[in-house]
Amino acid sequence: MSKVIAVCNQKGGVGKTTTAVNLAASFAALEKKTLLIDMDPQGNASQGLGFNESQELDIHEVLDLAENPDNMTLENIAPAVMDTSLDYLKVITSGPDLAVMEIELVNAMSREHRLERIINVLRNEYEFIIIDAPPSLNLLTLNVLTAATSVLIPIQCEYYALQGMTELFKTIREVQKNLNANLKIEGALLTMYSANLSLSKQVAAEVRENLSDTVFQTMIPRNVRLSEAPSHGKPVILYDVQSTGSQAYMKLAEEILNKGK
């Protein structure tokens, strides 16, 4: 059974997609069979792995198939699972059509469980499934949280870092209560940290004070190579393995693995 980690924060620009892509790549580099599912209609996680054009079968089509549980077989889902430049990493891509799914799901039966049906078929194939959630609290995000075993929350080291956290945690509690009793908080991840900025240190201290032991020890630094990698369609570990960004995401992957022991 795989660990299914939702990377989730309704605020944009906090390093959500960067974390989903590079954490998945780091697990793959550690030879853990990993699947990245892009559930963001912007498709940035797909682009970050070099998929700049819509695929014939992406997450929108698979979610459509999942309306009927009888369609949920490995044979039907397999064409949507794409190879990447890392042997141990696969991806199910996304694109603008996924935005339509939000409307299609409104009156659908079992509308929060579409992604869960997909993952139930795939989970024995992978050790880790990482889901890049949309940057909003909508039906797509509810699907992500219903399907996940845990939530990883990236928090940017800037003013208003904790803004919106109350709403996110409220949503997580509602999902735990009504849709997924087994959902856990994997941890909060401090991103865009600058050791030479007093603001970063203040925010990091504030987040640790408010969220205590749910905050990862690993922090993701501001790093030019990390910012450049997506434009080359590569995770940072393939773009510049020696960069501080690459090393930080490897440490995060190892921290999660060690926590699970």
PDB file of C-alpha atoms in Angstrom:
ATOM      1  CA  MET A   1       0.000   0.000   0.000  1.00  0.00           C
ATOM      2  CA  SER A   2       1.383   3.362  -0.976  1.00  0.00           C
ATOM      3  CA  LYS A   3       1.546   6.550   1.024  1.00  0.00           C
ATOM      4  CA  VAL A   4      -0.630   9.167  -0.703  1.00  0.00           C
ATOM      5  CA  ILE A   5       0.542  12.694   0.088  1.00  0.00           C
ATOM      6  CA  ALA A   6      -1.553  15.707  -0.942  1.00  0.00           C
ATOM      7  CA  VAL A   7       0.501  18.889  -1.337  1.00  0.00           C
ATOM      8  CA  CYS A   8      -2.081  21.506  -0.492  1.00  0.00           C
ATOM      9  CA  ASN A   9      -2.410  25.221   0.241  1.00  0.00           C
ATOM     10  CA  GLN A  10      -5.164  27.435  -1.152  1.00  0.00           C
ATOM     11  CA  LYS A  11      -2.743  30.374  -1.296  1.00  0.00           C
ATOM     12  CA  GLY A  12      -0.811  30.648  -4.553  1.00  0.00           C
ATOM     13  CA  GLY A  13       2.904  31.326  -4.767  1.00  0.00           C
ATOM     14  CA  VAL A  14       3.907  29.330  -1.692  1.00  0.00           C
ATOM     15  CA  GLY A  15       5.926  26.642  -3.486  1.00  0.00           C
ATOM     16  CA  LYS A  16       3.124  24.078  -3.687  1.00  0.00           C
ATOM     17  CA  THR A  17       3.838  22.780  -7.191  1.00  0.00           C
ATOM     18  CA  THR A  18       7.604  23.122  -6.730  1.00  0.00           C
ATOM     19  CA  THR A  19       7.281  20.926  -3.659  1.00  0.00           C
ATOM     20  CA  ALA A  20       5.050  18.330  -5.342  1.00  0.00           C
ATOM     21  CA  VAL A  21       7.396  17.949  -8.315  1.00  0.00           C
ATOM     22  CA  ASN A  22      10.660  17.937  -6.409  1.00  0.00           C
ATOM     23  CA  LEU A  23       9.504  15.776  -3.514  1.00  0.00           C
ATOM     24  CA  ALA A  24       8.234  13.197  -6.027  1.00  0.00           C
ATOM     25  CA  ALA A  25      11.539  13.384  -7.922  1.00  0.00           C
ATOM     26  CA  SER A  26      13.507  13.006  -4.688  1.00  0.00           C
ATOM     27  CA  PHE A  27      11.577   9.865  -3.717  1.00  0.00           C
ATOM     28  CA  ALA A  28      12.270   8.525  -7.219  1.00  0.00           C
ATOM     29  CA  ALA A  29      15.979   9.335  -6.862  1.00  0.00           C
ATOM     30  CA  LEU A  30      15.909   7.251  -3.679  1.00  0.00           C
ATOM     31  CA  GLU A  31      14.533   4.410  -5.832  1.00  0.00           C
ATOM     32  CA  LYS A  32      11.021   4.555  -4.390  1.00  0.00           C
ATOM     33  CA  LYS A  33       8.368   3.832  -7.016  1.00  0.00           C
ATOM     34  CA  THR A  34       6.535   7.148  -7.198  1.00  0.00           C
ATOM     35  CA  LEU A  35       3.539   8.577  -9.056  1.00  0.00           C
ATOM     36  CA  LEU A  36       2.840  12.302  -9.326  1.00  0.00           C
ATOM     37  CA  ILE A  37      -0.781  13.247 -10.062  1.00  0.00           C
ATOM     38  CA  ASP A  38      -1.329  16.803 -11.293  1.00  0.00           C
ATOM     39  CA  MET A  39      -4.754  17.938 -10.036  1.00  0.00           C
ATOM     40  CA  ASP A  40      -4.173  21.633 -10.758  1.00  0.00           C
ATOM     41  CA  PRO A  41      -5.884  22.871 -13.977  1.00  0.00           C
ATOM     42  CA  GLN A  42      -2.886  25.156 -14.549  1.00  0.00           C
ATOM     43  CA  GLY A  43      -0.855  22.016 -15.236  1.00  0.00           C
ATOM     44  CA  ASN A  44       2.351  23.480 -13.815  1.00  0.00           C
ATOM     45  CA  ALA A  45       3.496  20.201 -12.271  1.00  0.00           C
ATOM     46  CA  SER A  46       3.120  18.531 -15.679  1.00  0.00           C
ATOM     47  CA  GLN A  47       5.128  21.330 -17.304  1.00  0.00           C
ATOM     48  CA  GLY A  48       7.767  21.033 -14.600  1.00  0.00           C
ATOM     49  CA  LEU A  49       8.387  17.486 -15.821  1.00  0.00           C
ATOM     50  CA  GLY A  50       8.551  18.488 -19.480  1.00  0.00           C
ATOM     51  CA  PHE A  51       4.920  17.903 -20.515  1.00  0.00           C
ATOM     52  CA  ASN A  52       4.083  21.153 -22.288  1.00  0.00           C
ATOM     53  CA  GLU A  53       1.351  19.779 -24.540  1.00  0.00           C
ATOM     54  CA  SER A  54      -1.948  18.169 -23.592  1.00  0.00           C
ATOM     55  CA  GLN A  55      -1.813  14.391 -23.457  1.00  0.00           C
ATOM     56  CA  GLU A  56      -4.427  12.255 -25.180  1.00  0.00           C
ATOM     57  CA  LEU A  57      -5.447  10.896 -21.794  1.00  0.00           C
ATOM     58  CA  ASP A  58      -4.877  13.060 -18.710  1.00  0.00           C
ATOM     59  CA  ILE A  59      -6.408  13.349 -15.235  1.00  0.00           C
ATOM     60  CA  HIS A  60      -9.580  15.002 -16.582  1.00  0.00           C
ATOM     61  CA  GLU A  61     -10.389  12.007 -18.797  1.00  0.00           C
ATOM     62  CA  VAL A  62      -9.537   9.537 -16.035  1.00  0.00           C
ATOM     63  CA  LEU A  63     -11.795  11.386 -13.570  1.00  0.00           C
ATOM     64  CA  ASP A  64     -14.530  11.170 -16.212  1.00  0.00           C
ATOM     65  CA  LEU A  65     -13.979   7.415 -16.448  1.00  0.00           C
ATOM     66  CA  ALA A  66     -14.144   7.159 -12.654  1.00  0.00           C
ATOM     67  CA  GLU A  67     -17.814   8.192 -12.702  1.00  0.00           C
ATOM     68  CA  ASN A  68     -18.467   4.495 -13.233  1.00  0.00           C
ATOM     69  CA  PRO A  69     -16.539   2.382 -10.679  1.00  0.00           C
ATOM     70  CA  ASP A  70     -16.585  -0.537 -13.136  1.00  0.00           C
ATOM     71  CA  ASN A  71     -14.239   1.477 -15.401  1.00  0.00           C
ATOM     72  CA  MET A  72     -11.569   1.599 -12.731  1.00  0.00           C
ATOM     73  CA  THR A  73      -9.074  -0.995 -13.886  1.00  0.00           C
ATOM     74  CA  LEU A  74      -5.322  -0.780 -14.361  1.00  0.00           C
ATOM     75  CA  GLU A  75      -5.875  -1.436 -18.057  1.00  0.00           C
ATOM     76  CA  ASN A  76      -8.102   1.649 -18.420  1.00  0.00           C
ATOM     77  CA  ILE A  77      -5.915   3.976 -16.326  1.00  0.00           C
ATOM     78  CA  ALA A  78      -2.504   2.853 -17.649  1.00  0.00           C
ATOM     79  CA  PRO A  79      -2.584   4.949 -20.878  1.00  0.00           C
ATOM     80  CA  ALA A  80      -2.712   8.113 -18.734  1.00  0.00           C
ATOM     81  CA  VAL A  81       0.389   7.161 -16.727  1.00  0.00           C
ATOM     82  CA  MET A  82       3.396   8.795 -18.411  1.00  0.00           C
ATOM     83  CA  ASP A  83       7.084   7.958 -18.094  1.00  0.00           C
ATOM     84  CA  THR A  84       9.458  10.725 -16.988  1.00  0.00           C
ATOM     85  CA  SER A  85      13.222  11.263 -17.124  1.00  0.00           C
ATOM     86  CA  LEU A  86      13.525   9.411 -13.797  1.00  0.00           C
ATOM     87  CA  ASP A  87      13.168   5.632 -13.887  1.00  0.00           C
ATOM     88  CA  TYR A  88      11.159   5.465 -10.667  1.00  0.00           C
ATOM     89  CA  LEU A  89       8.846   8.425 -11.386  1.00  0.00           C
ATOM     90  CA  LYS A  90       5.591   8.367 -13.381  1.00  0.00           C
ATOM     91  CA  VAL A  91       3.062  11.177 -13.840  1.00  0.00           C
ATOM     92  CA  ILE A  92      -0.601  11.649 -14.681  1.00  0.00           C
ATOM     93  CA  THR A  93      -0.724  15.069 -16.297  1.00  0.00           C
ATOM     94  CA  SER A  94      -3.290  17.856 -16.161  1.00  0.00           C
ATOM     95  CA  GLY A  95      -4.437  20.690 -18.385  1.00  0.00           C
ATOM     96  CA  PRO A  96      -7.021  23.492 -18.726  1.00  0.00           C
ATOM     97  CA  ASP A  97      -9.852  21.004 -19.361  1.00  0.00           C
ATOM     98  CA  LEU A  98      -9.656  20.004 -15.710  1.00  0.00           C
ATOM     99  CA  ALA A  99     -11.241  23.347 -14.757  1.00  0.00           C
ATOM    100  CA  VAL A 100     -14.458  22.111 -16.413  1.00  0.00           C
ATOM    101  CA  MET A 101     -14.493  19.130 -14.049  1.00  0.00           C
ATOM    102  CA  GLU A 102     -15.291  21.483 -11.155  1.00  0.00           C
ATOM    103  CA  ILE A 103     -18.614  22.295 -12.854  1.00  0.00           C
ATOM    104  CA  GLU A 104     -19.242  18.705 -13.962  1.00  0.00           C
ATOM    105  CA  LEU A 105     -18.849  17.418 -10.405  1.00  0.00           C
ATOM    106  CA  VAL A 106     -21.391  19.778  -8.796  1.00  0.00           C
ATOM    107  CA  ASN A 107     -24.404  17.505  -9.362  1.00  0.00           C
ATOM    108  CA  ALA A 108     -22.521  14.213  -9.683  1.00  0.00           C
ATOM    109  CA  MET A 109     -23.083  11.209  -7.438  1.00  0.00           C
ATOM    110  CA  SER A 110     -20.210  10.450  -5.031  1.00  0.00           C
ATOM    111  CA  ARG A 111     -18.553  13.564  -6.416  1.00  0.00           C
ATOM    112  CA  GLU A 112     -15.825  13.694  -3.747  1.00  0.00           C
ATOM    113  CA  HIS A 113     -14.695  10.115  -4.416  1.00  0.00           C
ATOM    114  CA  ARG A 114     -13.647  10.154  -8.096  1.00  0.00           C
ATOM    115  CA  LEU A 115      -9.906  10.486  -7.418  1.00  0.00           C
ATOM    116  CA  GLU A 116     -10.120   7.989  -4.550  1.00  0.00           C
ATOM    117  CA  ARG A 117     -11.450   5.379  -6.991  1.00  0.00           C
ATOM    118  CA  ILE A 118      -8.476   5.988  -9.280  1.00  0.00           C
ATOM    119  CA  ILE A 119      -5.934   5.802  -6.471  1.00  0.00           C
ATOM    120  CA  ASN A 120      -7.479   2.616  -5.058  1.00  0.00           C
ATOM    121  CA  VAL A 121      -6.560   0.940  -8.357  1.00  0.00           C
ATOM    122  CA  LEU A 122      -3.040   2.425  -8.468  1.00  0.00           C
ATOM    123  CA  ARG A 123      -1.899   2.341  -4.857  1.00  0.00           C
ATOM    124  CA  ASN A 124      -0.428  -1.152  -4.917  1.00  0.00           C
ATOM    125  CA  GLU A 125       1.759  -0.158  -7.889  1.00  0.00           C
ATOM    126  CA  TYR A 126       3.659   2.609  -6.052  1.00  0.00           C
ATOM    127  CA  GLU A 127       5.325   3.319  -2.739  1.00  0.00           C
ATOM    128  CA  PHE A 128       4.450   7.018  -2.911  1.00  0.00           C
ATOM    129  CA  ILE A 129       1.692   8.893  -4.716  1.00  0.00           C
ATOM    130  CA  ILE A 130       2.125  12.672  -4.600  1.00  0.00           C
ATOM    131  CA  ILE A 131      -0.839  14.866  -5.570  1.00  0.00           C
ATOM    132  CA  ASP A 132      -0.460  18.513  -6.549  1.00  0.00           C
ATOM    133  CA  ALA A 133      -3.764  20.018  -5.377  1.00  0.00           C
ATOM    134  CA  PRO A 134      -5.391  23.127  -6.900  1.00  0.00           C
ATOM    135  CA  PRO A 135      -4.600  26.471  -5.196  1.00  0.00           C
ATOM    136  CA  SER A 136      -8.180  26.785  -3.897  1.00  0.00           C
ATOM    137  CA  LEU A 137     -10.599  24.943  -1.642  1.00  0.00           C
ATOM    138  CA  ASN A 138     -13.002  23.479  -4.203  1.00  0.00           C
ATOM    139  CA  LEU A 139     -14.434  20.119  -5.277  1.00  0.00           C
ATOM    140  CA  LEU A 140     -11.159  19.113  -6.912  1.00  0.00           C
ATOM    141  CA  THR A 141      -9.341  19.792  -3.631  1.00  0.00           C
ATOM    142  CA  LEU A 142     -11.980  17.796  -1.731  1.00  0.00           C
ATOM    143  CA  ASN A 143     -11.290  14.903  -4.117  1.00  0.00           C
ATOM    144  CA  VAL A 144      -7.580  15.199  -3.352  1.00  0.00           C
ATOM    145  CA  LEU A 145      -8.104  15.240   0.429  1.00  0.00           C
ATOM    146  CA  THR A 146     -10.583  12.354   0.284  1.00  0.00           C
ATOM    147  CA  ALA A 147      -8.067  10.234  -1.646  1.00  0.00           C
ATOM    148  CA  ALA A 148      -4.948  11.119   0.390  1.00  0.00           C
ATOM    149  CA  THR A 149      -3.490   9.469   3.459  1.00  0.00           C
ATOM    150  CA  SER A 150      -1.802  12.720   4.543  1.00  0.00           C
ATOM    151  CA  VAL A 151      -1.495  16.432   3.751  1.00  0.00           C
ATOM    152  CA  LEU A 152       1.758  18.351   3.314  1.00  0.00           C
ATOM    153  CA  ILE A 153       1.270  22.122   3.627  1.00  0.00           C
ATOM    154  CA  PRO A 154       3.910  24.439   2.113  1.00  0.00           C
ATOM    155  CA  ILE A 155       4.127  27.777   3.935  1.00  0.00           C
ATOM    156  CA  GLN A 156       6.102  30.659   2.438  1.00  0.00           C
ATOM    157  CA  CYS A 157       8.454  32.558   4.759  1.00  0.00           C
ATOM    158  CA  GLU A 158       6.792  35.923   4.124  1.00  0.00           C
ATOM    159  CA  TYR A 159       4.322  38.235   5.865  1.00  0.00           C
ATOM    160  CA  TYR A 160       0.831  36.716   6.214  1.00  0.00           C
ATOM    161  CA  ALA A 161       2.371  33.246   6.056  1.00  0.00           C
ATOM    162  CA  LEU A 162      -0.322  31.837   8.347  1.00  0.00           C
ATOM    163  CA  GLN A 163      -3.164  33.704   6.631  1.00  0.00           C
ATOM    164  CA  GLY A 164      -5.741  31.216   5.405  1.00  0.00           C
ATOM    165  CA  MET A 165      -4.375  28.381   7.540  1.00  0.00           C
ATOM    166  CA  THR A 166      -7.470  28.432   9.768  1.00  0.00           C
ATOM    167  CA  GLU A 167      -9.712  27.866   6.751  1.00  0.00           C
ATOM    168  CA  LEU A 168      -7.461  25.092   5.417  1.00  0.00           C
ATOM    169  CA  PHE A 169      -7.347  23.263   8.753  1.00  0.00           C
ATOM    170  CA  LYS A 170     -11.134  23.641   9.057  1.00  0.00           C
ATOM    171  CA  THR A 171     -11.523  22.008   5.630  1.00  0.00           C
ATOM    172  CA  ILE A 172      -9.148  19.195   6.637  1.00  0.00           C
ATOM    173  CA  ARG A 173     -11.164  18.586   9.835  1.00  0.00           C
ATOM    174  CA  GLU A 174     -14.432  18.472   7.839  1.00  0.00           C
ATOM    175  CA  VAL A 175     -12.892  15.943   5.442  1.00  0.00           C
ATOM    176  CA  GLN A 176     -11.658  13.855   8.394  1.00  0.00           C
ATOM    177  CA  LYS A 177     -15.142  13.967   9.914  1.00  0.00           C
ATOM    178  CA  ASN A 178     -17.212  13.255   6.805  1.00  0.00           C
ATOM    179  CA  LEU A 179     -15.091  11.792   3.996  1.00  0.00           C
ATOM    180  CA  ASN A 180     -11.720  10.439   5.102  1.00  0.00           C
ATOM    181  CA  ALA A 181     -11.292   9.580   8.775  1.00  0.00           C
ATOM    182  CA  ASN A 182      -7.736   8.345   8.156  1.00  0.00           C
ATOM    183  CA  LEU A 183      -6.417  11.649   6.749  1.00  0.00           C
ATOM    184  CA  LYS A 184      -3.412  12.931   8.713  1.00  0.00           C
ATOM    185  CA  ILE A 185      -1.238  16.035   8.635  1.00  0.00           C
ATOM    186  CA  GLU A 186       2.097  14.986   7.124  1.00  0.00           C
ATOM    187  CA  GLY A 187       3.588  18.316   8.122  1.00  0.00           C
ATOM    188  CA  ALA A 188       3.968  22.007   7.345  1.00  0.00           C
ATOM    189  CA  LEU A 189       6.947  22.872   5.155  1.00  0.00           C
ATOM    190  CA  LEU A 190       8.674  26.247   5.346  1.00  0.00           C
ATOM    191  CA  THR A 191       9.544  27.393   1.817  1.00  0.00           C
ATOM    192  CA  MET A 192      11.459  30.306   0.265  1.00  0.00           C
ATOM    193  CA  TYR A 193      13.562  30.648   3.398  1.00  0.00           C
ATOM    194  CA  SER A 194      16.429  33.167   3.374  1.00  0.00           C
ATOM    195  CA  ALA A 195      18.838  32.630   6.248  1.00  0.00           C
ATOM    196  CA  ASN A 196      20.171  36.183   5.915  1.00  0.00           C
ATOM    197  CA  LEU A 197      16.733  37.822   6.203  1.00  0.00           C
ATOM    198  CA  SER A 198      15.397  38.552   9.663  1.00  0.00           C
ATOM    199  CA  LEU A 199      11.840  38.320   8.266  1.00  0.00           C
ATOM    200  CA  SER A 200      12.380  34.692   7.239  1.00  0.00           C
ATOM    201  CA  LYS A 201      13.647  33.870  10.720  1.00  0.00           C
ATOM    202  CA  GLN A 202      10.690  35.653  12.340  1.00  0.00           C
ATOM    203  CA  VAL A 203       8.151  33.867  10.151  1.00  0.00           C
ATOM    204  CA  ALA A 204       9.825  30.484  10.700  1.00  0.00           C
ATOM    205  CA  ALA A 205       9.719  31.043  14.473  1.00  0.00           C
ATOM    206  CA  GLU A 206       6.062  32.124  14.306  1.00  0.00           C
ATOM    207  CA  VAL A 207       5.048  29.086  12.235  1.00  0.00           C
ATOM    208  CA  ARG A 208       6.897  26.716  14.580  1.00  0.00           C
ATOM    209  CA  GLU A 209       5.251  28.375  17.589  1.00  0.00           C
ATOM    210  CA  ASN A 210       1.757  28.094  16.088  1.00  0.00           C
ATOM    211  CA  LEU A 211       2.017  24.662  14.474  1.00  0.00           C
ATOM    212  CA  SER A 212       4.608  23.169  16.867  1.00  0.00           C
ATOM    213  CA  ASP A 213       5.645  19.598  16.059  1.00  0.00           C
ATOM    214  CA  THR A 214       3.773  19.458  12.751  1.00  0.00           C
ATOM    215  CA  VAL A 215       6.505  21.582  11.096  1.00  0.00           C
ATOM    216  CA  PHE A 216       9.265  19.752   9.222  1.00  0.00           C
ATOM    217  CA  GLN A 217      12.835  20.348  10.358  1.00  0.00           C
ATOM    218  CA  THR A 218      13.831  20.690   6.704  1.00  0.00           C
ATOM    219  CA  MET A 219      13.301  24.156   5.226  1.00  0.00           C
ATOM    220  CA  ILE A 220      13.362  24.934   1.499  1.00  0.00           C
ATOM    221  CA  PRO A 221      15.649  27.886   0.712  1.00  0.00           C
ATOM    222  CA  ARG A 222      15.227  30.564  -1.903  1.00  0.00           C
ATOM    223  CA  ASN A 223      17.348  29.189  -4.712  1.00  0.00           C
ATOM    224  CA  VAL A 224      17.839  30.399  -8.278  1.00  0.00           C
ATOM    225  CA  ARG A 225      18.403  26.891  -9.663  1.00  0.00           C
ATOM    226  CA  LEU A 226      15.152  25.726  -8.052  1.00  0.00           C
ATOM    227  CA  SER A 227      13.312  28.603  -9.773  1.00  0.00           C
ATOM    228  CA  GLU A 228      14.973  27.938 -13.138  1.00  0.00           C
ATOM    229  CA  ALA A 229      14.371  24.182 -13.294  1.00  0.00           C
ATOM    230  CA  PRO A 230      10.657  24.251 -14.337  1.00  0.00           C
ATOM    231  CA  SER A 231      11.419  26.350 -17.439  1.00  0.00           C
ATOM    232  CA  HIS A 232      13.695  23.488 -18.552  1.00  0.00           C
ATOM    233  CA  GLY A 233      10.990  20.889 -17.868  1.00  0.00           C
ATOM    234  CA  LYS A 234      13.087  19.210 -15.201  1.00  0.00           C
ATOM    235  CA  PRO A 235      12.934  18.657 -11.447  1.00  0.00           C
ATOM    236  CA  VAL A 236      15.842  20.424  -9.779  1.00  0.00           C
ATOM    237  CA  ILE A 237      17.599  17.128  -9.035  1.00  0.00           C
ATOM    238  CA  LEU A 238      18.084  16.670 -12.804  1.00  0.00           C
ATOM    239  CA  TYR A 239      18.752  20.353 -13.492  1.00  0.00           C
ATOM    240  CA  ASP A 240      21.374  20.912 -10.775  1.00  0.00           C
ATOM    241  CA  VAL A 241      21.788  18.114  -8.273  1.00  0.00           C
ATOM    242  CA  GLN A 242      24.368  20.098  -6.283  1.00  0.00           C
ATOM    243  CA  SER A 243      22.094  23.114  -5.721  1.00  0.00           C
ATOM    244  CA  THR A 244      20.832  23.949  -2.245  1.00  0.00           C
ATOM    245  CA  GLY A 245      17.258  23.507  -3.508  1.00  0.00           C
ATOM    246  CA  SER A 246      17.944  19.978  -4.724  1.00  0.00           C
ATOM    247  CA  GLN A 247      19.692  19.040  -1.489  1.00  0.00           C
ATOM    248  CA  ALA A 248      16.827  20.465   0.598  1.00  0.00           C
ATOM    249  CA  TYR A 249      14.180  18.378  -1.174  1.00  0.00           C
ATOM    250  CA  MET A 250      16.307  15.254  -0.779  1.00  0.00           C
ATOM    251  CA  LYS A 251      16.507  16.004   2.958  1.00  0.00           C
ATOM    252  CA  LEU A 252      12.720  16.429   3.053  1.00  0.00           C
ATOM    253  CA  ALA A 253      12.195  13.068   1.339  1.00  0.00           C
ATOM    254  CA  GLU A 254      14.575  11.420   3.806  1.00  0.00           C
ATOM    255  CA  GLU A 255      12.840  13.128   6.755  1.00  0.00           C
ATOM    256  CA  ILE A 256       9.467  11.739   5.613  1.00  0.00           C
ATOM    257  CA  LEU A 257      10.968   8.265   5.115  1.00  0.00           C
ATOM    258  CA  ASN A 258      12.611   8.320   8.547  1.00  0.00           C
ATOM    259  CA  LYS A 259       9.389   9.529  10.178  1.00  0.00           C
ATOM    260  CA  GLY A 260       7.593   6.518   8.764  1.00  0.00           C
ATOM    261  CA  LYS A 261       9.996   4.038  10.347  1.00  0.00           C
TER     262      LYS A 261
END
